[in-house]
Tab-separated table of C-alpha atoms and ligand atoms in Angstrom:
chain	number	residue	atom	x	y	z
A	1	UNK	CA	0.206	-0.124	0.102
A	2	UNK	CA	2.794	2.458	0.481
A	3	UNK	CA	3.557	2.932	-3.345
A	4	UNK	CA	-0.409	3.694	-3.527
A	5	UNK	CA	-0.903	6.437	-0.566
A	6	UNK	CA	-3.528	8.512	-3.244
A	7	UNK	CA	-5.713	5.060	-4.078
A	8	UNK	CA	-5.186	4.830	0.033
A	9	UNK	CA	-7.543	7.449	0.141
A	10	UNK	CA	-9.947	7.372	-2.492
A	11	UNK	CA	-10.558	3.845	-1.259
A	12	UNK	CA	-11.485	5.273	2.339
A	13	UNK	CA	-13.966	7.654	0.429
A	14	UNK	CA	-15.119	5.515	-1.317
A	15	UNK	CA	-15.896	2.656	1.198
A	16	UNK	CA	-17.677	5.466	3.389
A	17	UNK	CA	-20.145	5.869	0.419
A	18	UNK	CA	-20.531	2.464	-1.716
A	19	UNK	CA	-20.248	-1.211	-0.264
A	20	UNK	CA	-16.705	-2.536	0.009
A	21	UNK	CA	-15.514	0.503	-1.545
A	22	UNK	CA	-16.478	-0.853	-5.171
A	23	UNK	CA	-19.289	-1.372	-7.536
A	24	UNK	CA	-18.532	-5.005	-8.502
A	25	UNK	CA	-17.295	-6.923	-5.368
A	26	UNK	CA	-14.293	-8.870	-6.671
A	27	UNK	CA	-12.875	-5.338	-7.490
A	28	UNK	CA	-12.473	-4.789	-3.480
A	29	UNK	CA	-9.502	-6.946	-3.545
A	30	UNK	CA	-11.152	-9.411	-0.804
A	31	UNK	CA	-10.093	-12.451	-2.698
A	32	UNK	CA	-6.722	-11.180	-2.569
A	33	UNK	CA	-6.100	-9.017	0.277
A	34	UNK	CA	-4.893	-5.405	0.961
A	35	UNK	CA	-6.867	-2.706	-0.886
A	36	UNK	CA	-7.447	-1.891	-4.532
A	37	UNK	CA	-5.741	0.839	-6.627
A	38	UNK	CA	-7.453	3.165	-8.192
A	39	UNK	CA	-7.166	3.667	-11.807
A	40	UNK	CA	-6.676	7.254	-13.402
A	41	UNK	CA	-5.914	5.799	-17.461
A	42	UNK	CA	-5.208	3.243	-19.473
A	43	UNK	CA	-3.715	2.822	-23.133
A	44	UNK	CA	-2.949	-0.632	-24.927
A	45	UNK	CA	-1.782	-2.938	-22.763
A	46	UNK	CA	-1.339	-0.601	-20.209
A	47	UNK	CA	-3.308	0.894	-16.871
A	48	UNK	CA	-1.686	4.030	-14.537
A	49	UNK	CA	-2.949	4.096	-11.170
A	50	UNK	CA	-3.949	7.272	-9.619
A	51	UNK	CA	-0.701	7.247	-7.970
A	52	UNK	CA	1.392	6.971	-11.152
A	53	UNK	CA	1.850	3.376	-11.093
A	54	UNK	CA	2.070	1.240	-14.172
A	55	UNK	CA	1.028	-1.990	-14.674
A	56	UNK	CA	0.768	-4.251	-17.638
A	57	UNK	CA	-3.407	-5.416	-17.534
A	58	UNK	CA	-4.480	-8.739	-17.999
A	59	UNK	CA	-7.799	-8.222	-16.609
A	60	UNK	CA	-8.761	-5.871	-19.520
A	61	UNK	CA	-11.722	-4.590	-17.599
A	62	UNK	CA	-12.790	-8.654	-17.292
A	63	UNK	CA	-12.609	-9.209	-21.050
A	64	UNK	CA	-13.931	-6.844	-23.095
A	65	UNK	CA	-10.757	-4.787	-23.993
A	66	UNK	CA	-9.652	-7.488	-26.914
A	67	UNK	CA	-7.834	-4.624	-28.589
A	68	UNK	CA	-6.268	-3.219	-25.556
A	69	UNK	CA	-7.134	0.089	-23.869
A	70	UNK	CA	-8.105	3.062	-25.600
A	71	UNK	CA	-8.185	2.097	-28.799
A	72	UNK	CA	-7.770	4.991	-31.405
A	73	UNK	CA	-10.776	3.679	-33.671
A	74	UNK	CA	-13.139	3.163	-31.017
A	75	UNK	CA	-12.741	5.977	-29.276
A	76	UNK	CA	-13.068	8.344	-32.649
A	77	UNK	CA	-16.270	6.112	-33.249
A	78	UNK	CA	-18.056	7.217	-29.689
A	79	UNK	CA	-16.679	10.472	-29.827
A	80	UNK	CA	-18.386	10.679	-32.843
A	81	UNK	CA	-21.511	9.138	-32.066
A	82	UNK	CA	-21.218	11.329	-28.469
A	83	UNK	CA	-21.598	14.336	-30.842
A	84	UNK	CA	-24.800	13.046	-32.589
A	85	UNK	CA	-26.359	12.482	-29.022
A	86	UNK	CA	-25.800	9.691	-26.233
A	87	UNK	CA	-29.352	8.298	-26.026
A	88	UNK	CA	-32.396	8.263	-28.176
A	89	UNK	CA	-34.957	5.567	-26.794
A	90	UNK	CA	-35.627	5.209	-30.042
A	91	UNK	CA	-33.944	2.624	-32.949
A	92	UNK	CA	-31.013	3.697	-35.228
A	93	UNK	CA	-29.189	1.923	-38.058
A	94	UNK	CA	-26.227	1.399	-36.020
A	95	UNK	CA	-28.127	-1.544	-33.764
A	96	UNK	CA	-29.151	-3.464	-37.230
A	97	UNK	CA	-25.987	-3.187	-38.458
A	98	UNK	CA	-24.277	-4.285	-35.016
A	99	UNK	CA	-26.852	-7.213	-35.025
A	100	UNK	CA	-26.352	-8.297	-38.246
A	101	UNK	CA	-22.537	-8.190	-37.662
A	102	UNK	CA	-22.766	-10.199	-34.189
A	103	UNK	CA	-24.642	-12.984	-36.220
A	104	UNK	CA	-22.014	-12.973	-38.827
A	105	UNK	CA	-19.748	-13.730	-36.035
A	106	UNK	CA	-22.261	-15.897	-34.287
A	107	UNK	CA	-24.785	-17.926	-36.808
A	108	UNK	CA	-26.565	-19.306	-34.097
A	109	UNK	CA	-27.826	-16.157	-33.114
A	110	UNK	CA	-30.221	-16.275	-36.152
A	111	UNK	CA	-32.222	-13.225	-34.181
A	112	UNK	CA	-30.686	-11.372	-31.332
A	113	UNK	CA	-31.527	-8.260	-28.965
A	114	UNK	CA	-29.228	-5.707	-27.559
A	115	UNK	CA	-29.717	-5.313	-23.632
A	116	UNK	CA	-27.218	-3.606	-20.991
A	117	UNK	CA	-25.087	-6.504	-19.562
A	118	UNK	CA	-24.442	-9.709	-19.213
A	119	UNK	CA	-26.619	-10.431	-16.589
A	120	UNK	CA	-29.740	-9.117	-18.292
A	121	UNK	CA	-28.909	-10.801	-21.147
A	122	UNK	CA	-28.581	-14.615	-18.804
A	123	UNK	CA	-31.705	-13.476	-17.243
A	124	UNK	CA	-33.915	-13.255	-19.774
A	125	UNK	CA	-32.522	-16.146	-21.404
A	126	UNK	CA	-33.842	-17.950	-18.616
A	127	UNK	CA	-37.288	-16.627	-18.851
A	128	UNK	CA	-37.412	-17.606	-22.834
A	129	UNK	CA	-36.304	-20.591	-22.110
A	130	UNK	CA	-39.161	-21.116	-19.793
A	131	UNK	CA	-41.973	-19.319	-21.604
A	132	UNK	CA	-40.728	-21.274	-24.865
A	133	UNK	CA	-40.842	-24.756	-23.029
A	134	UNK	CA	-43.293	-24.459	-20.266
A	135	UNK	CA	-41.173	-25.891	-17.654
A	136	UNK	CA	-39.696	-24.036	-14.815
A	137	UNK	CA	-36.493	-25.922	-13.785
A	138	UNK	CA	-33.080	-24.645	-14.853
A	139	UNK	CA	-29.880	-26.589	-14.753
A	140	UNK	CA	-26.322	-24.708	-14.272
A	141	UNK	CA	-22.881	-25.647	-13.116
A	142	UNK	CA	-21.193	-25.401	-10.047
A	143	UNK	CA	-18.724	-22.342	-10.143
A	144	UNK	CA	-20.165	-21.009	-13.132
A	145	UNK	CA	-21.515	-17.277	-12.955
A	146	UNK	CA	-24.142	-15.941	-15.559
A	147	UNK	CA	-24.355	-12.575	-13.611
A	148	UNK	CA	-26.240	-11.748	-10.477
A	149	UNK	CA	-29.756	-12.484	-11.329
A	150	UNK	CA	-31.934	-14.262	-8.427
A	151	UNK	CA	-31.921	-17.679	-10.140
A	152	UNK	CA	-28.068	-17.674	-10.974
A	153	UNK	CA	-27.097	-17.291	-6.987
A	154	UNK	CA	-26.821	-20.963	-6.127
A	155	UNK	CA	-23.234	-22.705	-6.163
A	156	UNK	CA	-22.031	-19.394	-8.486
A	157	UNK	CA	-18.362	-18.231	-9.260
A	158	UNK	CA	-17.011	-15.384	-9.617
A	159	UNK	CA	-17.013	-12.415	-6.715
A	160	UNK	CA	-19.578	-15.341	-5.107
A	161	UNK	CA	-16.966	-17.999	-5.453
A	162	UNK	CA	-14.358	-15.141	-4.178
A	163	UNK	CA	-16.045	-14.320	-1.054
A	164	UNK	CA	-17.016	-17.769	-0.180
A	165	UNK	CA	-20.695	-17.147	-0.234
A	166	UNK	CA	-22.176	-20.202	-1.193
A	167	UNK	CA	-25.613	-18.670	-1.777
A	168	UNK	CA	-26.874	-15.127	-1.610
A	169	UNK	CA	-29.849	-13.901	1.208
A	170	UNK	CA	-32.781	-11.930	-0.321
A	171	UNK	CA	-32.925	-14.929	-3.227
A	172	UNK	CA	-36.504	-16.717	-2.383
A	173	UNK	CA	-35.926	-20.559	-1.472
A	174	UNK	CA	-38.731	-21.074	-3.478
A	175	UNK	CA	-37.227	-19.777	-6.439
A	176	UNK	CA	-33.730	-21.407	-5.656
A	177	UNK	CA	-35.253	-24.904	-5.447
A	178	UNK	CA	-35.982	-23.934	-9.468
A	179	UNK	CA	-31.837	-24.018	-9.905
A	180	UNK	CA	-30.482	-27.555	-10.291
A	181	UNK	CA	-26.685	-27.953	-10.049
A	182	UNK	CA	-24.254	-30.082	-10.832
A	183	UNK	CA	-20.551	-30.307	-11.101
A	184	UNK	CA	-18.899	-28.828	-14.488
A	185	UNK	CA	-17.647	-32.046	-16.820
A	186	UNK	CA	-19.861	-34.285	-14.683
A	187	UNK	CA	-22.281	-35.988	-17.751
A	188	UNK	CA	-22.973	-38.519	-15.158
A	189	UNK	CA	-24.608	-36.203	-12.600
A	190	UNK	CA	-26.061	-34.062	-15.725
A	191	UNK	CA	-27.821	-37.439	-16.668
A	192	UNK	CA	-29.013	-38.425	-13.199
A	193	UNK	CA	-30.670	-34.788	-13.190
A	194	UNK	CA	-32.377	-35.246	-16.290
A	195	UNK	CA	-33.795	-38.748	-15.035
A	196	UNK	CA	-35.107	-37.368	-11.782
A	197	UNK	CA	-36.653	-34.472	-13.649
A	198	UNK	CA	-37.427	-35.960	-17.035
A	199	UNK	CA	-39.517	-33.442	-19.033
A	200	UNK	CA	-39.111	-30.389	-16.386
A	201	UNK	CA	-36.067	-28.649	-17.085
A	202	UNK	CA	-36.574	-25.468	-19.594
A	203	UNK	CA	-32.967	-24.861	-19.801
A	204	UNK	CA	-29.246	-25.772	-19.327
A	205	UNK	CA	-26.762	-22.760	-19.195
A	206	UNK	CA	-23.288	-23.151	-18.957
A	207	UNK	CA	-20.270	-20.869	-19.271
A	208	UNK	CA	-18.682	-23.569	-22.071
A	209	UNK	CA	-15.467	-22.939	-21.105
A	210	UNK	CA	-15.479	-21.933	-17.459
A	211	UNK	CA	-13.751	-18.475	-17.140
A	212	UNK	CA	-15.315	-17.168	-12.874
A	213	UNK	CA	-14.306	-20.702	-11.322
A	214	UNK	CA	-11.038	-19.738	-12.769
A	215	UNK	CA	-9.953	-21.034	-15.921
A	216	UNK	CA	-11.745	-24.520	-16.764
A	217	UNK	CA	-12.171	-25.886	-20.360
A	218	UNK	CA	-14.892	-28.503	-20.828
A	219	UNK	CA	-13.961	-32.040	-21.401
A	220	UNK	CA	-13.856	-33.027	-25.123
A	221	UNK	CA	-16.727	-34.928	-24.433
A	222	UNK	CA	-18.898	-32.783	-22.430
A	223	UNK	CA	-20.353	-30.296	-24.663
A	224	UNK	CA	-21.657	-32.852	-27.449
A	225	UNK	CA	-23.021	-34.624	-24.365
A	226	UNK	CA	-25.040	-31.310	-22.923
A	227	UNK	CA	-26.275	-31.006	-26.845
A	228	UNK	CA	-27.438	-34.546	-26.967
A	229	UNK	CA	-28.910	-34.987	-23.339
A	230	UNK	CA	-30.820	-31.662	-23.872
A	231	UNK	CA	-31.980	-32.080	-27.330
A	232	UNK	CA	-33.173	-35.586	-25.842
A	233	UNK	CA	-35.139	-34.172	-23.268
A	234	UNK	CA	-36.856	-31.018	-25.375
A	235	UNK	CA	-34.602	-28.721	-22.500
A	236	UNK	CA	-33.131	-25.220	-24.192
A	237	UNK	CA	-29.372	-25.215	-24.424
A	238	UNK	CA	-28.210	-21.882	-23.579
A	239	UNK	CA	-24.180	-21.133	-23.846
A	240	UNK	CA	-23.109	-17.990	-21.653
A	241	UNK	CA	-20.706	-16.535	-23.640
A	242	UNK	CA	-20.023	-13.262	-22.469
A	243	UNK	CA	-16.559	-14.224	-21.235
A	244	UNK	CA	-15.767	-16.928	-24.426
A	245	UNK	CA	-17.318	-14.780	-27.267
A	246	UNK	CA	-15.240	-13.216	-29.481
A	247	UNK	CA	-12.301	-14.732	-27.601
A	248	UNK	CA	-11.773	-18.619	-27.655
A	249	UNK	CA	-11.955	-17.834	-30.982
A	250	UNK	CA	-14.243	-15.561	-33.637
A	251	UNK	CA	-17.340	-17.102	-33.899
A	252	UNK	CA	-16.958	-17.866	-29.658
A	253	UNK	CA	-17.204	-21.688	-27.807
A	254	UNK	CA	-19.718	-23.015	-30.069
A	255	UNK	CA	-17.418	-22.579	-33.292
A	256	UNK	CA	-14.343	-23.924	-31.328
A	257	UNK	CA	-16.081	-27.020	-30.320
A	258	UNK	CA	-18.597	-27.075	-32.981
A	259	UNK	CA	-21.704	-27.630	-30.959
A	260	UNK	CA	-24.464	-25.071	-32.082
A	261	UNK	CA	-26.983	-23.994	-28.579
A	262	UNK	CA	-30.303	-23.110	-28.860
A	263	UNK	CA	-29.721	-19.325	-26.960
A	264	UNK	CA	-26.857	-17.706	-26.429
A	265	UNK	CA	-26.077	-14.245	-24.176
A	266	UNK	CA	-22.985	-12.233	-25.027
A	267	UNK	CA	-21.869	-9.127	-22.953
A	268	UNK	CA	-18.041	-7.532	-22.980
A	269	UNK	CA	-16.480	-7.283	-26.136
A	270	UNK	CA	-19.758	-6.532	-28.292
A	271	UNK	CA	-19.533	-3.099	-26.261
A	272	UNK	CA	-15.966	-2.361	-27.079
A	273	UNK	CA	-15.650	-1.439	-23.400
A	274	UNK	CA	-18.877	0.531	-23.135
A	275	UNK	CA	-22.132	-1.302	-21.358
A	276	UNK	CA	-23.934	-4.157	-23.693
A	277	UNK	CA	-24.884	-7.159	-23.563
A	278	UNK	CA	-27.039	-9.585	-26.216
A	279	UNK	CA	-29.174	-12.229	-26.151
A	280	UNK	CA	-30.219	-14.415	-29.947
A	281	UNK	CA	-31.034	-18.187	-30.668
A	282	UNK	CA	-33.236	-19.857	-32.893
A	283	UNK	CA	-35.877	-17.724	-35.119
A	284	UNK	CA	-38.594	-19.590	-33.654
A	285	UNK	CA	-37.884	-18.962	-30.497
A	286	UNK	CA	-36.847	-15.257	-30.335
A	287	UNK	CA	-39.869	-14.761	-32.249
A	288	UNK	CA	-41.771	-15.561	-29.107
A	289	UNK	CA	-40.039	-11.821	-27.371
A	290	UNK	CA	-42.269	-8.884	-27.454
A	291	UNK	CA	-43.440	-7.168	-29.098
A	292	UNK	CA	-43.914	-10.065	-31.412
A	293	UNK	CA	-44.093	-12.948	-28.656
A	294	UNK	CA	-45.479	-12.556	-25.136
A	295	UNK	CA	-42.751	-13.250	-23.082
A	296	UNK	CA	-41.245	-9.447	-22.121
A	297	UNK	CA	-38.261	-7.858	-22.070
A	298	UNK	CA	-37.399	-4.105	-22.701
A	299	UNK	CA	-34.645	-1.623	-21.601
A	300	UNK	CA	-34.677	2.418	-22.353
A	301	UNK	CA	-30.890	2.535	-22.772
A	302	UNK	CA	-30.756	-1.125	-24.632
A	303	UNK	CA	-28.733	-0.467	-28.390
A	304	UNK	CA	-27.335	2.839	-26.728
A	305	UNK	CA	-25.799	4.534	-29.791
A	306	UNK	CA	-22.367	4.897	-28.074
A	307	UNK	CA	-22.001	1.298	-26.946
A	308	UNK	CA	-23.236	0.148	-30.431
A	309	UNK	CA	-20.277	2.540	-32.118
A	310	UNK	CA	-17.860	1.012	-30.181
A	311	UNK	CA	-19.080	-2.291	-30.525
A	312	UNK	CA	-19.684	-1.874	-34.452
A	313	UNK	CA	-15.505	-0.517	-34.490
A	314	UNK	CA	-14.326	-2.865	-32.500
A	315	UNK	CA	-16.127	-6.146	-34.043
A	316	UNK	CA	-15.443	-4.464	-37.525
A	317	UNK	CA	-11.481	-4.296	-36.687
A	318	UNK	CA	-11.628	-8.617	-35.476
A	319	UNK	CA	-13.175	-9.354	-38.514
A	320	UNK	CA	-11.008	-7.245	-40.802
A	321	UNK	CA	-7.644	-7.956	-39.041
A	322	UNK	CA	-8.258	-11.155	-37.724
A	323	UNK	CA	-5.761	-11.289	-34.929
A	324	UNK	CA	-7.168	-14.852	-33.881
A	325	UNK	CA	-4.202	-16.952	-34.745
A	326	UNK	CA	-1.592	-14.487	-33.259
A	327	UNK	CA	-3.259	-13.735	-30.299
A	328	UNK	CA	-3.892	-17.535	-29.468
A	329	UNK	CA	-0.026	-18.057	-29.824
A	330	UNK	CA	0.730	-15.146	-27.851
A	331	UNK	CA	-1.170	-16.223	-24.742
A	332	UNK	CA	-0.158	-19.377	-25.278
A	333	UNK	CA	3.442	-17.977	-25.029
A	334	UNK	CA	2.573	-16.161	-21.718
A	335	UNK	CA	1.120	-19.153	-20.382
A	336	UNK	CA	3.653	-21.594	-21.107
A	337	UNK	CA	6.211	-18.658	-19.739
A	338	UNK	CA	4.397	-18.402	-16.228
A	339	UNK	CA	3.786	-22.232	-15.764
A	340	UNK	CA	7.367	-22.536	-16.350
A	341	UNK	CA	8.460	-19.831	-13.873
A	342	UNK	CA	6.408	-20.957	-11.518
A	343	UNK	CA	7.155	-24.767	-11.839
A	344	UNK	CA	10.883	-24.309	-12.105
A	345	UNK	CA	10.502	-22.644	-8.788
A	346	UNK	CA	9.571	-25.655	-7.163
A	347	UNK	CA	5.649	-24.934	-6.523
A	348	UNK	CA	2.900	-26.792	-8.083
A	349	UNK	CA	0.992	-25.262	-10.789
A	350	UNK	CA	-1.107	-26.077	-13.623
A	351	UNK	CA	-3.164	-24.027	-16.393
A	352	UNK	CA	-4.638	-23.924	-19.695
A	353	UNK	CA	-5.837	-21.372	-22.390
A	354	UNK	CA	-8.044	-21.336	-25.836
A	355	UNK	CA	-7.925	-18.210	-27.889
A	356	UNK	CA	-6.899	-15.192	-25.969
A	357	UNK	CA	-8.587	-16.464	-22.625
A	358	UNK	CA	-6.047	-18.137	-20.015
A	359	UNK	CA	-5.714	-19.176	-16.348
A	360	UNK	CA	-3.484	-20.583	-13.911
A	361	UNK	CA	-3.875	-22.189	-10.309
A	362	UNK	CA	-1.585	-23.298	-7.737
A	363	UNK	CA	-2.122	-26.839	-7.742
A	364	UNK	CA	-0.604	-30.140	-8.566
A	365	UNK	CA	-3.339	-31.769	-10.833
A	366	UNK	CA	-5.346	-30.561	-13.814
A	367	UNK	CA	-8.282	-28.735	-12.706
A	368	UNK	CA	-11.691	-29.961	-14.249
A	369	UNK	CA	-14.408	-28.730	-11.386
A	370	UNK	CA	-14.916	-25.762	-9.437
A	371	UNK	CA	-14.450	-28.342	-6.311
A	372	UNK	CA	-10.724	-28.958	-7.683
A	373	UNK	CA	-10.373	-25.296	-8.184
A	374	UNK	CA	-11.112	-25.052	-4.512
A	375	UNK	CA	-8.582	-27.438	-3.567
A	376	UNK	CA	-5.479	-25.249	-5.545
A	377	UNK	CA	-3.377	-23.209	-3.133
A	378	UNK	CA	-5.744	-19.714	-2.873
A	379	UNK	CA	-2.826	-18.505	-0.267
A	380	UNK	CA	-0.048	-18.687	-2.826
A	381	UNK	CA	-2.150	-17.612	-5.391
A	382	UNK	CA	-2.662	-14.364	-3.076
A	383	UNK	CA	0.846	-13.558	-2.496
A	384	UNK	CA	1.539	-14.276	-6.016
A	385	UNK	CA	-1.021	-11.920	-7.259
A	386	UNK	CA	0.276	-9.081	-4.973
A	387	UNK	CA	3.916	-10.026	-5.760
A	388	UNK	CA	3.299	-9.365	-9.382
A	389	UNK	CA	1.199	-6.236	-9.283
A	390	UNK	CA	4.077	-4.546	-6.868
A	391	UNK	CA	6.029	-5.479	-10.119
A	392	UNK	CA	3.685	-3.649	-12.236
A	393	UNK	CA	1.556	-6.657	-13.436
A	394	UNK	CA	-1.801	-6.684	-12.675
A	395	UNK	CA	-3.901	-10.076	-12.748
A	396	UNK	CA	-7.356	-10.384	-11.653
A	397	UNK	CA	-7.988	-10.174	-8.030
A	398	UNK	CA	-8.828	-13.522	-7.449
A	399	UNK	CA	-8.040	-17.411	-7.857
A	400	UNK	CA	-11.302	-17.833	-9.443
A	401	UNK	CA	-11.036	-15.563	-12.514
A	402	UNK	CA	-10.237	-16.199	-15.662
A	403	UNK	CA	-7.020	-13.704	-17.511
A	404	UNK	CA	-7.334	-12.073	-20.892
A	405	UNK	CA	-4.999	-10.854	-23.442
A	406	UNK	CA	-5.480	-8.059	-26.221
A	407	UNK	CA	-4.119	-7.113	-29.499
A	408	UNK	CA	-1.963	-4.854	-27.936
A	409	UNK	CA	0.335	-7.046	-25.872
A	410	UNK	CA	3.252	-7.473	-27.814
A	411	UNK	CA	6.082	-9.749	-26.824
A	412	UNK	CA	7.609	-6.869	-25.127
A	413	UNK	CA	4.689	-7.247	-22.792
A	414	UNK	CA	4.655	-10.694	-22.332
A	415	UNK	CA	9.069	-10.659	-22.072
A	416	UNK	CA	8.667	-7.743	-18.852
A	417	UNK	CA	5.536	-10.245	-17.729
A	418	UNK	CA	7.582	-12.947	-17.287
A	419	UNK	CA	10.565	-11.365	-15.702
A	420	UNK	CA	8.989	-9.894	-12.990
A	421	UNK	CA	6.872	-13.032	-12.344
A	422	UNK	CA	10.356	-15.011	-12.325
A	423	UNK	CA	11.013	-12.055	-9.651
A	424	UNK	CA	7.847	-12.019	-7.984
A	425	UNK	CA	7.771	-16.076	-7.577
A	426	UNK	CA	11.130	-15.676	-5.638
A	427	UNK	CA	9.078	-14.135	-3.018
A	428	UNK	CA	6.820	-17.358	-2.255
A	429	UNK	CA	7.071	-19.859	0.318
B	1	HOZ	N1	-18.214	-10.388	-12.359
B	1	HOZ	C1	-16.792	-9.943	-12.845
B	1	HOZ	C2	-15.830	-11.546	-13.265
B	1	HOZ	N2	-16.172	-12.362	-13.543
B	1	HOZ	C3	-16.329	-8.905	-12.325
B	1	HOZ	C4	-16.908	-7.863	-13.069
B	1	HOZ	C5	-15.988	-6.375	-12.524
B	1	HOZ	O1	-15.723	-6.438	-11.232
B	1	HOZ	O2	-16.248	-5.449	-13.199
């Protein structure tokens, strides 16, 4: 904290007016101890705090900044849009253009609608699944986080896991009874739940690659089994691609693994750093949404012109430059380097990456489920996090969050990160 006195003052002031001093729990650093730094500005791969410290940023606003911070073309598009007005509450061409572009990337989203966050997208997706199937149960996986909607705060990941809160007070018991849970990557448990509740599960919702319980990839058989079981039973399959969308490949996890879900939820990247989410899927399902169908969802700021401008620009750049092979290779280099540096120092470590999403656990064995993630050495992660932060490398402040990489992260960033991590790891016991 010594080198962040101004952040400390802001944190004191923030804590007096906002719970935990932050507007989203994981940011408070409770998962790693200490106090968060307050950001002054960001550019490319770097962040600067109000004390003037510089960090190589692997949080990237928790995913959306795939082109790095303050990309000049995105900033120009947002500035130009702002001059034309910041919100109309009436349709604009940019909404149509962005929707068409999203569908080009993710063709299973035959129709889609924009909302303001991933949470709104997932809340709506299960409402649609329930309305479409006439069933009430939903099934999610332990450690997966689908935003803070009531139905999802059951054995959830992200901040819920970071703070060790199994469930949240305020969620009606009768509602949480409608949420069934199974361990990620456990097909047998899934089969058992479908056998116990035949024809009653409206949807299975999944992070196809878990990012909110730390980075946990699916076993090769897992997603195909999900598709097969849901189709057989008449339940919908919802891929929550808020983290994986435009990240693990151009068309998200569904493209990477060749599985077509019925509904998809997106967020983060499609807003280029402004608040946007989207849900969409098969046309016959989406035509149930008001005003065409009876399932209601609405939002004054949905399709906000600034967010559409940022999203359109970011996605157009991704389409035109196709940086995916390079991003993936560089992310792999970072991951291999980190696991080598930590392993060479004698600490058990495991990790993985897909596209530009990655993660490590201080664990002897590969991590396939949230229960296994919880068995990793969280105390050592905390020490590593702080040692890296003190050396100007910002990893997610929780053992249960994925990391990201942007096109602005060059080899120099990776080299610097690995040198600093090597130095940081020497401080661990
Ligand atoms: N739940 C988010 C990451 N999985 C954290 C959001 C934030 O603090 O901004």
